[in-house]
Coordinates of C-alpha atoms and ligand atoms in Angstrom, one line a residue:
M1 CA 13.9 4.5 -16.3
S2 CA 12.0 2.2 -14.0
A3 CA 11.0 -1.3 -15.0
H4 CA 7.7 0.1 -15.7
G5 CA 8.1 3.3 -17.5
T6 CA 10.1 5.9 -19.6
P7 CA 12.6 8.2 -18.2
I8 CA 11.0 11.5 -16.8
P9 CA 13.5 14.3 -16.5
M10 CA 12.5 16.6 -13.5
T11 CA 13.5 20.0 -12.2
S12 CA 12.9 21.4 -8.6
H13 CA 13.0 25.2 -8.4
R14 CA 13.5 27.2 -5.3
C15 CA 10.5 27.6 -3.4
G16 CA 8.9 28.3 0.0
P17 CA 7.2 28.5 2.2
L18 CA 6.0 24.8 2.4
K19 CA 2.9 24.7 4.3
G20 CA 0.0 22.1 5.1
V21 CA -0.6 18.5 5.9
A22 CA 1.6 15.9 4.1
E23 CA -0.3 12.6 3.9
V24 CA 2.5 10.5 2.8
P25 CA 1.9 7.0 1.4
G26 CA 1.8 3.4 3.6
D27 CA 5.2 2.0 4.9
K28 CA 7.0 0.1 2.2
S29 CA 8.4 -2.5 4.5
I30 CA 5.1 -3.3 6.1
S31 CA 3.3 -3.2 2.9
H32 CA 5.5 -5.9 1.4
R33 CA 5.2 -7.9 4.7
S34 CA 1.5 -7.5 5.0
L35 CA 0.9 -9.2 1.3
I36 CA 3.4 -12.0 1.9
L37 CA 2.5 -13.0 5.3
G38 CA -1.1 -12.6 4.3
A39 CA -0.5 -15.0 1.4
M40 CA 1.0 -17.6 3.8
A41 CA -2.0 -17.3 6.2
V42 CA -5.2 -19.4 6.0
G43 CA -8.0 -17.1 5.2
E44 CA -8.7 -13.5 4.4
T45 CA -6.2 -10.8 5.5
K46 CA -7.4 -7.0 5.5
I47 CA -5.0 -4.4 4.8
T48 CA -5.8 -0.8 5.1
G49 CA -3.3 1.8 3.8
L50 CA -1.4 -0.3 1.6
L51 CA 1.5 1.6 -0.3
E52 CA 0.4 1.4 -4.0
G53 CA 4.0 1.9 -5.5
E54 CA 5.4 -0.3 -8.2
D55 CA 7.5 -2.2 -5.6
V56 CA 4.6 -3.3 -3.5
L57 CA 2.5 -3.9 -6.5
D58 CA 5.1 -6.2 -7.8
T59 CA 5.0 -8.0 -4.7
A60 CA 1.1 -8.4 -4.9
K61 CA 1.6 -9.9 -8.5
A62 CA 4.0 -12.2 -7.2
M63 CA 1.7 -13.5 -4.4
Q64 CA -0.9 -14.0 -6.9
A65 CA 1.3 -16.2 -9.1
F66 CA 2.2 -18.3 -6.0
G67 CA -1.6 -19.1 -5.6
A68 CA -2.9 -16.3 -3.2
E69 CA -6.0 -14.3 -4.1
V70 CA -5.1 -10.5 -3.7
T71 CA -7.9 -8.0 -4.3
N72 CA -7.7 -4.2 -4.6
H73 CA -10.9 -3.0 -3.1
G74 CA -9.8 0.8 -3.8
G75 CA -8.7 3.7 -1.6
G76 CA -5.8 1.6 -0.1
E77 CA -8.0 -1.2 1.0
W78 CA -6.8 -4.7 0.0
S79 CA -7.4 -8.3 0.9
V80 CA -5.4 -11.4 0.5
F81 CA -6.9 -14.9 0.6
G82 CA -3.7 -16.9 1.8
V83 CA -2.9 -20.5 0.9
G84 CA -1.0 -21.4 4.3
V85 CA 2.4 -22.0 5.2
G86 CA 3.8 -24.6 2.7
G87 CA 0.8 -23.9 0.3
F88 CA 2.5 -22.1 -2.5
A89 CA 2.0 -23.3 -6.0
E90 CA 4.9 -23.0 -8.6
P91 CA 4.3 -19.8 -10.6
D92 CA 3.9 -20.4 -14.4
N93 CA 6.3 -17.6 -15.4
V94 CA 9.2 -15.6 -14.2
I95 CA 8.6 -13.3 -11.0
D96 CA 9.4 -9.9 -11.9
C97 CA 10.3 -7.8 -8.8
G98 CA 11.0 -4.4 -10.7
N99 CA 13.1 -2.3 -8.5
S100 CA 12.7 -4.1 -5.3
G101 CA 15.4 -5.7 -3.4
T102 CA 13.1 -6.2 -0.4
G103 CA 10.4 -7.8 -2.6
V104 CA 12.7 -10.2 -4.2
R105 CA 14.8 -11.2 -1.1
L106 CA 11.7 -11.6 1.0
I107 CA 9.9 -13.6 -1.7
M108 CA 13.0 -15.9 -2.1
G109 CA 12.8 -16.6 1.5
T110 CA 9.2 -17.6 1.3
M111 CA 9.7 -20.2 -1.4
A112 CA 13.0 -21.5 -0.6
T113 CA 11.4 -24.3 1.7
S114 CA 8.9 -25.6 -0.7
P115 CA 9.3 -27.9 -3.5
I116 CA 8.9 -25.6 -6.4
S117 CA 11.3 -23.9 -8.9
V118 CA 11.2 -20.0 -9.3
T119 CA 12.9 -17.7 -11.7
F120 CA 13.2 -14.2 -10.4
T121 CA 14.3 -11.1 -12.4
G122 CA 14.0 -7.4 -12.1
D123 CA 15.2 -3.9 -13.6
A124 CA 18.8 -3.0 -14.3
S125 CA 19.2 -1.8 -10.8
L126 CA 17.8 -4.8 -9.3
N127 CA 19.8 -7.4 -11.4
S128 CA 23.0 -5.6 -10.4
R129 CA 22.5 -6.1 -6.8
P130 CA 24.0 -8.9 -4.6
M131 CA 21.7 -11.9 -3.9
A132 CA 24.4 -14.2 -2.3
R133 CA 23.6 -12.6 1.1
V134 CA 20.2 -14.2 0.8
T135 CA 20.9 -17.2 -1.2
D136 CA 23.9 -18.4 1.3
P137 CA 21.6 -18.8 4.2
L138 CA 18.6 -20.3 2.1
A139 CA 21.1 -23.1 1.0
L140 CA 21.4 -24.3 4.4
F141 CA 17.8 -25.0 4.2
G142 CA 18.6 -27.2 1.3
A143 CA 17.5 -24.5 -1.5
Q144 CA 19.5 -24.6 -4.8
T145 CA 20.2 -21.6 -6.7
V146 CA 21.5 -20.7 -10.0
G147 CA 22.1 -17.1 -11.0
R148 CA 24.4 -15.1 -12.9
K149 CA 28.1 -14.2 -12.0
G150 CA 28.5 -12.7 -8.7
G151 CA 25.2 -14.1 -7.5
R152 CA 23.1 -11.7 -9.6
L153 CA 19.4 -11.8 -10.9
P154 CA 18.0 -13.3 -12.9
M155 CA 18.3 -16.5 -11.0
T156 CA 16.4 -19.6 -10.5
I157 CA 15.8 -21.1 -6.9
V158 CA 14.9 -24.6 -6.4
G159 CA 13.2 -24.8 -3.0
A160 CA 14.1 -27.6 -0.7
A161 CA 11.6 -30.6 -0.6
D162 CA 12.8 -31.6 2.8
P163 CA 14.0 -28.5 4.4
V164 CA 15.9 -28.5 7.8
P165 CA 15.8 -25.7 10.2
V166 CA 18.9 -23.4 10.6
R167 CA 20.7 -21.3 12.8
Y168 CA 22.2 -18.4 11.1
V169 CA 24.1 -15.3 12.1
V170 CA 23.5 -12.6 9.8
P171 CA 27.1 -11.1 8.6
V172 CA 25.8 -7.8 7.3
P173 CA 23.0 -5.5 9.1
S174 CA 20.4 -6.2 6.8
A175 CA 16.4 -6.9 7.8
Q176 CA 16.0 -8.3 4.3
V177 CA 18.4 -11.0 5.0
K178 CA 17.1 -11.6 8.5
S179 CA 13.4 -11.6 7.2
A180 CA 14.4 -14.0 4.3
V181 CA 15.6 -16.5 6.7
L182 CA 12.6 -16.1 9.0
L183 CA 10.1 -16.4 6.2
A184 CA 12.1 -19.7 4.9
G185 CA 12.2 -21.0 8.5
L186 CA 8.2 -20.8 8.6
N187 CA 8.0 -23.9 6.4
A188 CA 10.9 -25.8 7.9
P189 CA 10.3 -28.3 10.8
G190 CA 11.8 -27.4 14.3
E191 CA 13.3 -23.9 15.1
T192 CA 15.0 -21.5 13.0
V193 CA 17.4 -19.2 14.8
V194 CA 18.5 -15.8 13.3
V195 CA 21.1 -13.7 15.2
E196 CA 21.8 -10.2 14.4
K197 CA 24.6 -8.4 15.9
E198 CA 23.1 -4.9 15.3
A199 CA 19.4 -4.5 15.4
T200 CA 17.7 -3.7 12.1
R201 CA 14.0 -2.9 11.4
D202 CA 11.8 -5.3 13.4
H203 CA 8.7 -5.4 11.3
S204 CA 8.9 -9.2 10.5
E205 CA 9.3 -10.2 13.9
R206 CA 6.4 -8.2 15.1
M207 CA 4.2 -9.1 12.2
L208 CA 5.1 -12.9 12.5
A209 CA 4.0 -12.7 16.2
G210 CA 0.7 -10.7 15.1
F211 CA 0.1 -13.5 12.6
G212 CA 0.3 -16.0 15.4
A213 CA 3.8 -17.5 14.8
D214 CA 5.6 -18.8 17.9
I215 CA 8.4 -16.3 17.7
T216 CA 10.7 -15.0 20.4
V217 CA 13.5 -12.3 20.6
E218 CA 16.1 -12.3 23.3
E219 CA 18.9 -9.7 23.8
T220 CA 22.0 -11.7 24.4
D221 CA 26.0 -10.8 24.4
E222 CA 25.9 -12.3 20.9
G223 CA 23.2 -9.8 19.8
R224 CA 19.6 -10.2 19.0
V225 CA 18.6 -13.9 18.9
I226 CA 15.3 -14.6 17.2
T227 CA 13.7 -18.1 17.5
L228 CA 10.9 -19.3 15.2
K229 CA 9.1 -22.5 15.5
G230 CA 8.5 -23.8 12.0
Q231 CA 5.2 -24.9 10.4
P232 CA 2.8 -22.9 12.3
E233 CA -0.8 -22.0 10.9
L234 CA -0.7 -18.3 10.5
K235 CA -3.9 -16.7 11.4
P236 CA -5.2 -13.8 8.9
Q237 CA -5.2 -10.4 10.3
S238 CA -6.5 -6.9 9.9
I239 CA -3.6 -4.7 9.3
I240 CA -3.3 -0.8 9.3
V241 CA -0.3 0.2 7.6
P242 CA 1.3 3.3 9.1
R243 CA 2.8 6.0 6.9
D244 CA 6.2 5.6 5.9
P245 CA 9.0 7.5 7.9
S246 CA 11.4 6.9 5.0
S247 CA 8.9 8.8 2.6
A248 CA 7.9 11.3 5.1
A249 CA 11.6 12.3 5.3
F250 CA 11.2 14.1 2.1
P251 CA 8.6 16.7 3.1
V252 CA 10.0 17.0 6.4
C253 CA 13.6 17.8 5.1
A254 CA 12.2 20.2 2.5
A255 CA 10.4 22.1 5.2
L256 CA 13.6 22.5 7.3
I257 CA 15.3 24.2 4.4
T258 CA 12.9 26.4 2.9
E259 CA 12.0 29.7 4.3
G260 CA 8.8 30.0 6.4
S261 CA 7.7 26.3 6.2
D262 CA 5.5 24.6 8.6
V263 CA 4.4 20.9 7.6
L264 CA 2.5 18.5 9.6
V265 CA 2.8 14.4 8.8
P266 CA 0.1 12.7 10.4
N267 CA 0.3 9.2 11.3
I268 CA 3.8 8.2 10.7
G269 CA 5.3 5.0 11.8
L270 CA 8.0 5.8 14.4
N271 CA 9.3 2.2 15.1
P272 CA 12.6 3.0 17.0
T273 CA 14.4 0.7 14.3
R274 CA 13.3 3.2 11.7
A275 CA 13.3 6.8 13.3
G276 CA 17.2 7.4 13.4
L277 CA 16.9 10.3 10.8
Y278 CA 14.5 12.3 13.1
F279 CA 16.9 12.1 16.2
T280 CA 19.7 12.9 14.1
L281 CA 18.0 16.0 12.6
Q282 CA 17.1 17.1 16.1
D283 CA 20.8 16.8 17.0
M284 CA 21.5 19.0 14.2
G285 CA 19.0 21.5 15.6
A286 CA 16.0 21.0 13.3
D287 CA 12.6 22.3 14.7
L288 CA 10.7 18.9 14.8
T289 CA 7.9 17.9 17.2
F290 CA 6.3 14.8 17.7
E291 CA 2.5 15.2 18.7
N292 CA 0.0 12.3 19.7
M293 CA 2.5 9.7 20.4
R294 CA 0.4 6.5 20.2
E295 CA 0.6 2.7 19.3
E296 CA -1.4 1.4 16.4
G297 CA -1.4 -2.2 15.1
G298 CA 1.5 -2.9 17.2
E299 CA 3.7 0.0 15.6
P300 CA 4.4 3.2 17.5
V301 CA 2.9 6.1 15.5
A302 CA 3.0 9.9 15.9
D303 CA 2.1 13.2 14.0
L304 CA 5.4 15.2 13.2
R305 CA 5.8 18.7 12.7
A306 CA 8.5 20.1 10.9
K307 CA 9.3 24.0 10.6
Y308 CA 11.9 26.0 8.7
S309 CA 15.2 25.5 10.6
P310 CA 17.8 28.1 9.5
N311 CA 20.4 27.4 12.2
M312 CA 21.2 23.6 11.7
K313 CA 24.7 22.6 12.7
G314 CA 26.7 19.7 11.2
I315 CA 27.3 16.7 13.4
E316 CA 28.9 13.3 13.5
V317 CA 26.1 10.7 13.1
P318 CA 26.7 7.9 15.5
P319 CA 27.3 4.9 13.4
S320 CA 25.3 3.0 15.9
R321 CA 22.4 4.5 14.6
A322 CA 23.0 3.7 10.9
A323 CA 20.6 0.7 10.6
S324 CA 17.7 2.9 12.0
M325 CA 18.2 5.4 9.2
I326 CA 19.9 3.6 6.4
D327 CA 17.5 4.7 3.7
E328 CA 17.5 8.4 4.9
Y329 CA 21.1 9.3 4.3
P330 CA 20.8 10.5 0.8
V331 CA 18.2 13.2 2.0
L332 CA 20.2 13.8 5.2
S333 CA 23.2 14.7 3.2
V334 CA 21.0 17.2 1.4
V335 CA 19.9 18.8 4.8
A336 CA 23.7 18.8 5.7
S337 CA 24.5 21.0 2.9
F338 CA 22.2 23.5 4.2
A339 CA 23.6 23.2 7.7
T340 CA 26.7 25.0 8.9
G341 CA 29.9 22.7 9.4
K342 CA 30.7 19.4 8.6
T343 CA 28.5 16.3 8.8
M344 CA 30.2 13.0 9.2
M345 CA 28.5 9.8 8.4
A346 CA 30.4 6.7 9.2
G347 CA 29.6 3.0 9.4
V348 CA 27.3 3.3 6.2
K349 CA 29.1 0.7 3.7
E350 CA 25.6 -0.8 3.1
L351 CA 24.6 2.3 1.3
R352 CA 27.1 1.2 -1.4
V353 CA 24.6 -1.8 -2.3
K354 CA 21.2 -0.4 -2.2
E355 CA 19.0 0.5 -5.4
S356 CA 22.2 2.5 -6.4
D357 CA 25.7 3.0 -4.8
R358 CA 24.1 5.8 -2.9
I359 CA 27.4 7.5 -1.5
D360 CA 28.6 7.7 -5.0
A361 CA 25.3 8.9 -6.5
M362 CA 24.8 11.6 -4.0
A363 CA 28.5 12.5 -3.9
K364 CA 28.4 13.2 -7.7
G365 CA 25.3 15.4 -7.6
L366 CA 26.2 17.4 -4.5
R367 CA 29.6 18.0 -6.0
A368 CA 28.1 19.3 -9.4
N369 CA 25.8 21.5 -7.4
G370 CA 28.6 23.1 -5.6
V371 CA 29.0 21.1 -2.2
T372 CA 32.2 19.7 -1.0
V373 CA 31.9 15.9 -0.3
D374 CA 34.6 13.5 0.9
E375 CA 34.3 9.8 1.1
G376 CA 35.7 6.5 1.8
E377 CA 34.5 2.8 1.4
D378 CA 32.1 3.0 4.6
W379 CA 32.0 6.7 5.2
W380 CA 31.3 10.0 3.7
S381 CA 31.1 13.6 5.0
V382 CA 29.7 17.0 3.6
E383 CA 30.6 20.5 4.2
G384 CA 27.7 22.6 4.9
L385 CA 27.2 26.0 3.3
G386 CA 24.6 27.3 5.4
I387 CA 21.0 27.8 4.8
D388 CA 21.2 30.3 1.8
G389 CA 24.7 28.7 0.5
V390 CA 24.0 26.0 -1.8
P391 CA 24.4 27.1 -5.3
G392 CA 22.6 24.4 -7.2
G393 CA 21.8 24.9 -10.9
E394 CA 23.0 21.4 -12.2
S395 CA 21.5 18.2 -13.3
C396 CA 22.3 14.9 -11.4
D397 CA 21.8 11.4 -12.4
S398 CA 19.2 9.6 -10.3
V399 CA 20.9 6.2 -11.3
L400 CA 17.4 4.3 -11.3
D401 CA 16.9 5.0 -7.3
H402 CA 13.9 6.6 -6.1
R403 CA 15.7 8.1 -3.1
I404 CA 18.3 9.6 -5.0
A405 CA 15.9 11.4 -7.3
M406 CA 13.8 12.6 -4.4
S407 CA 16.8 13.8 -2.5
F408 CA 18.0 16.2 -5.5
M409 CA 14.4 17.4 -5.8
V410 CA 14.6 18.4 -2.0
M411 CA 17.8 20.1 -2.9
G412 CA 16.4 22.2 -5.4
M413 CA 13.6 23.5 -3.2
G414 CA 16.2 25.3 -1.0
S415 CA 19.3 25.9 -3.3
Q416 CA 20.0 29.1 -5.2
K417 CA 19.3 27.8 -8.7
A418 CA 17.1 24.9 -9.7
V419 CA 18.3 21.2 -9.4
S420 CA 17.3 18.5 -11.9
V421 CA 17.5 14.9 -12.2
N422 CA 17.8 12.9 -15.6
D423 CA 14.8 10.6 -14.6
G424 CA 12.3 10.9 -11.7
S425 CA 10.2 7.9 -12.9
P426 CA 11.7 5.5 -10.2
I427 CA 10.0 7.8 -7.5
A428 CA 6.9 5.7 -8.5
T429 CA 8.5 2.7 -6.7
S430 CA 7.9 4.0 -3.4
F431 CA 6.1 7.5 -3.2
P432 CA 3.8 7.7 -6.4
I433 CA 2.1 10.9 -5.1
F434 CA 5.3 12.7 -4.5
E435 CA 4.9 15.3 -7.2
S436 CA 1.3 16.2 -6.2
L437 CA 1.9 16.0 -2.4
M438 CA 4.8 18.4 -2.7
G439 CA 3.1 20.6 -5.1
N440 CA 0.2 21.1 -2.7
L441 CA 2.7 21.9 -0.1
G442 CA 4.1 24.8 -2.3
A443 CA 7.2 23.0 -4.1
R444 CA 7.6 24.1 -7.7
L445 CA 8.5 20.7 -9.5
T446 CA 8.4 20.6 -13.3
R447 CA 8.7 17.7 -15.8
D448 CA 11.0 18.6 -18.6
N449 CA 10.8 17.7 -22.3
H450 CA 7.0 16.8 -21.7
Ligands
S3P501 C1 14.3 -3.2 4.1 C2 15.5 -3.3 4.6 C3 16.5 -2.6 4.2 C4 16.1 -1.0 3.4 C5 15.0 -1.6 2.5 C6 13.7 -2.1 3.2 C7 13.1 -4.1 4.6 O1 17.4 -3.0 3.5 O2 17.2 -0.6 3.0 O3 14.6 -0.2 1.9 O4 11.8 -3.7 4.5 O5 13.5 -5.1 5.1 P1 18.5 -4.0 4.0 O6 18.1 -5.3 4.4 O7 19.4 -4.3 2.7 O8 19.3 -3.2 4.9

């Protein structure tokens, strides 16, 4: 169960066609950053289309605890009165980030260069995830950390009273680590430099520039070199949050595997650092079209149409694409089950340290439902059974992971027999309207024992 609820067993029954417009919620990554940067600006930031999922609501509460004024005006309209870079107050209580790795890691970055002490905790999933990847670089600024064995939450961070700027080469492809270092660099004097060998989502860089920070990005032989000048005055912004391509993946993939489907997802963010799934699906033969490509609020946006695609083929997903679709491998593995031939997904070690070990969780559930999966430490492969070939019929463990729960719900929409999960409650962390949205398109989802 999630930090906020009791377990909700759910079942997805074969359905089709799925038809209509899927207005998926706002982007989770951009929503967290809007609240956090809004809290570090001086004055009122206005946000339209904020994702009102549990993860983001926990970040909103955290920003309030640090002294920012966060107001929900209804209908996805929010405002944040920021306290300025270096203006965070010490919270009176523990900061509970629920299920959210992005929330906790970014917030750790924001407070690590202020002279305050903060204790962080989360749900069972978050408290089992590695934090050293963030606290190691934060220590270079002068922050101190006391956590549980293996660098796990609950954890207290004592921010640096006299922070120094750092130069940090990110050892794993992680936008959360990159962003934590950049956010810490905001309140350090001089220039903080972050180098990433593989490009990861660049919302922090784009948004910091939008808020008026002096930030440059250079492509070099060493990788992407990001340089941020510390102690700027951030200017409040009006932000329109695009719809989340990672949430859009669920109705899109469901449409591909259910007969007669035709689903339009308007206004989805198609930042190239996020769009890898859609290119991969096209490579597999999916009927996807991008309409009205445009730019909104500094992010590329389009309307995406997905139609039933009965002749998809398994492919080798280029490892170079992994960072741009890291959250989408679970649902891709479901689509791969309905393609013909093998889909190979390599270079994906990071999947083992997400809200769950996503390779393990998907492999177990896919196998239980009749699909052959092979796996190694940093790769896995799925043997496709063709569009009508997936048996289904079994229940899967969603292991406190929203994307695992939604992926198995998509699987049930196309498999011969229904597919269940023991707990759908984590879906509310990122996609609180999942059941109603999918139901309106024509999916048959039921809550069991209720
Ligand atoms: C995110 C970065 C990714 C992604 C997560 C959101 C972000 O995590 O999986 O859902 O908003 O920065 P990593 O940084 O661990 O790759």
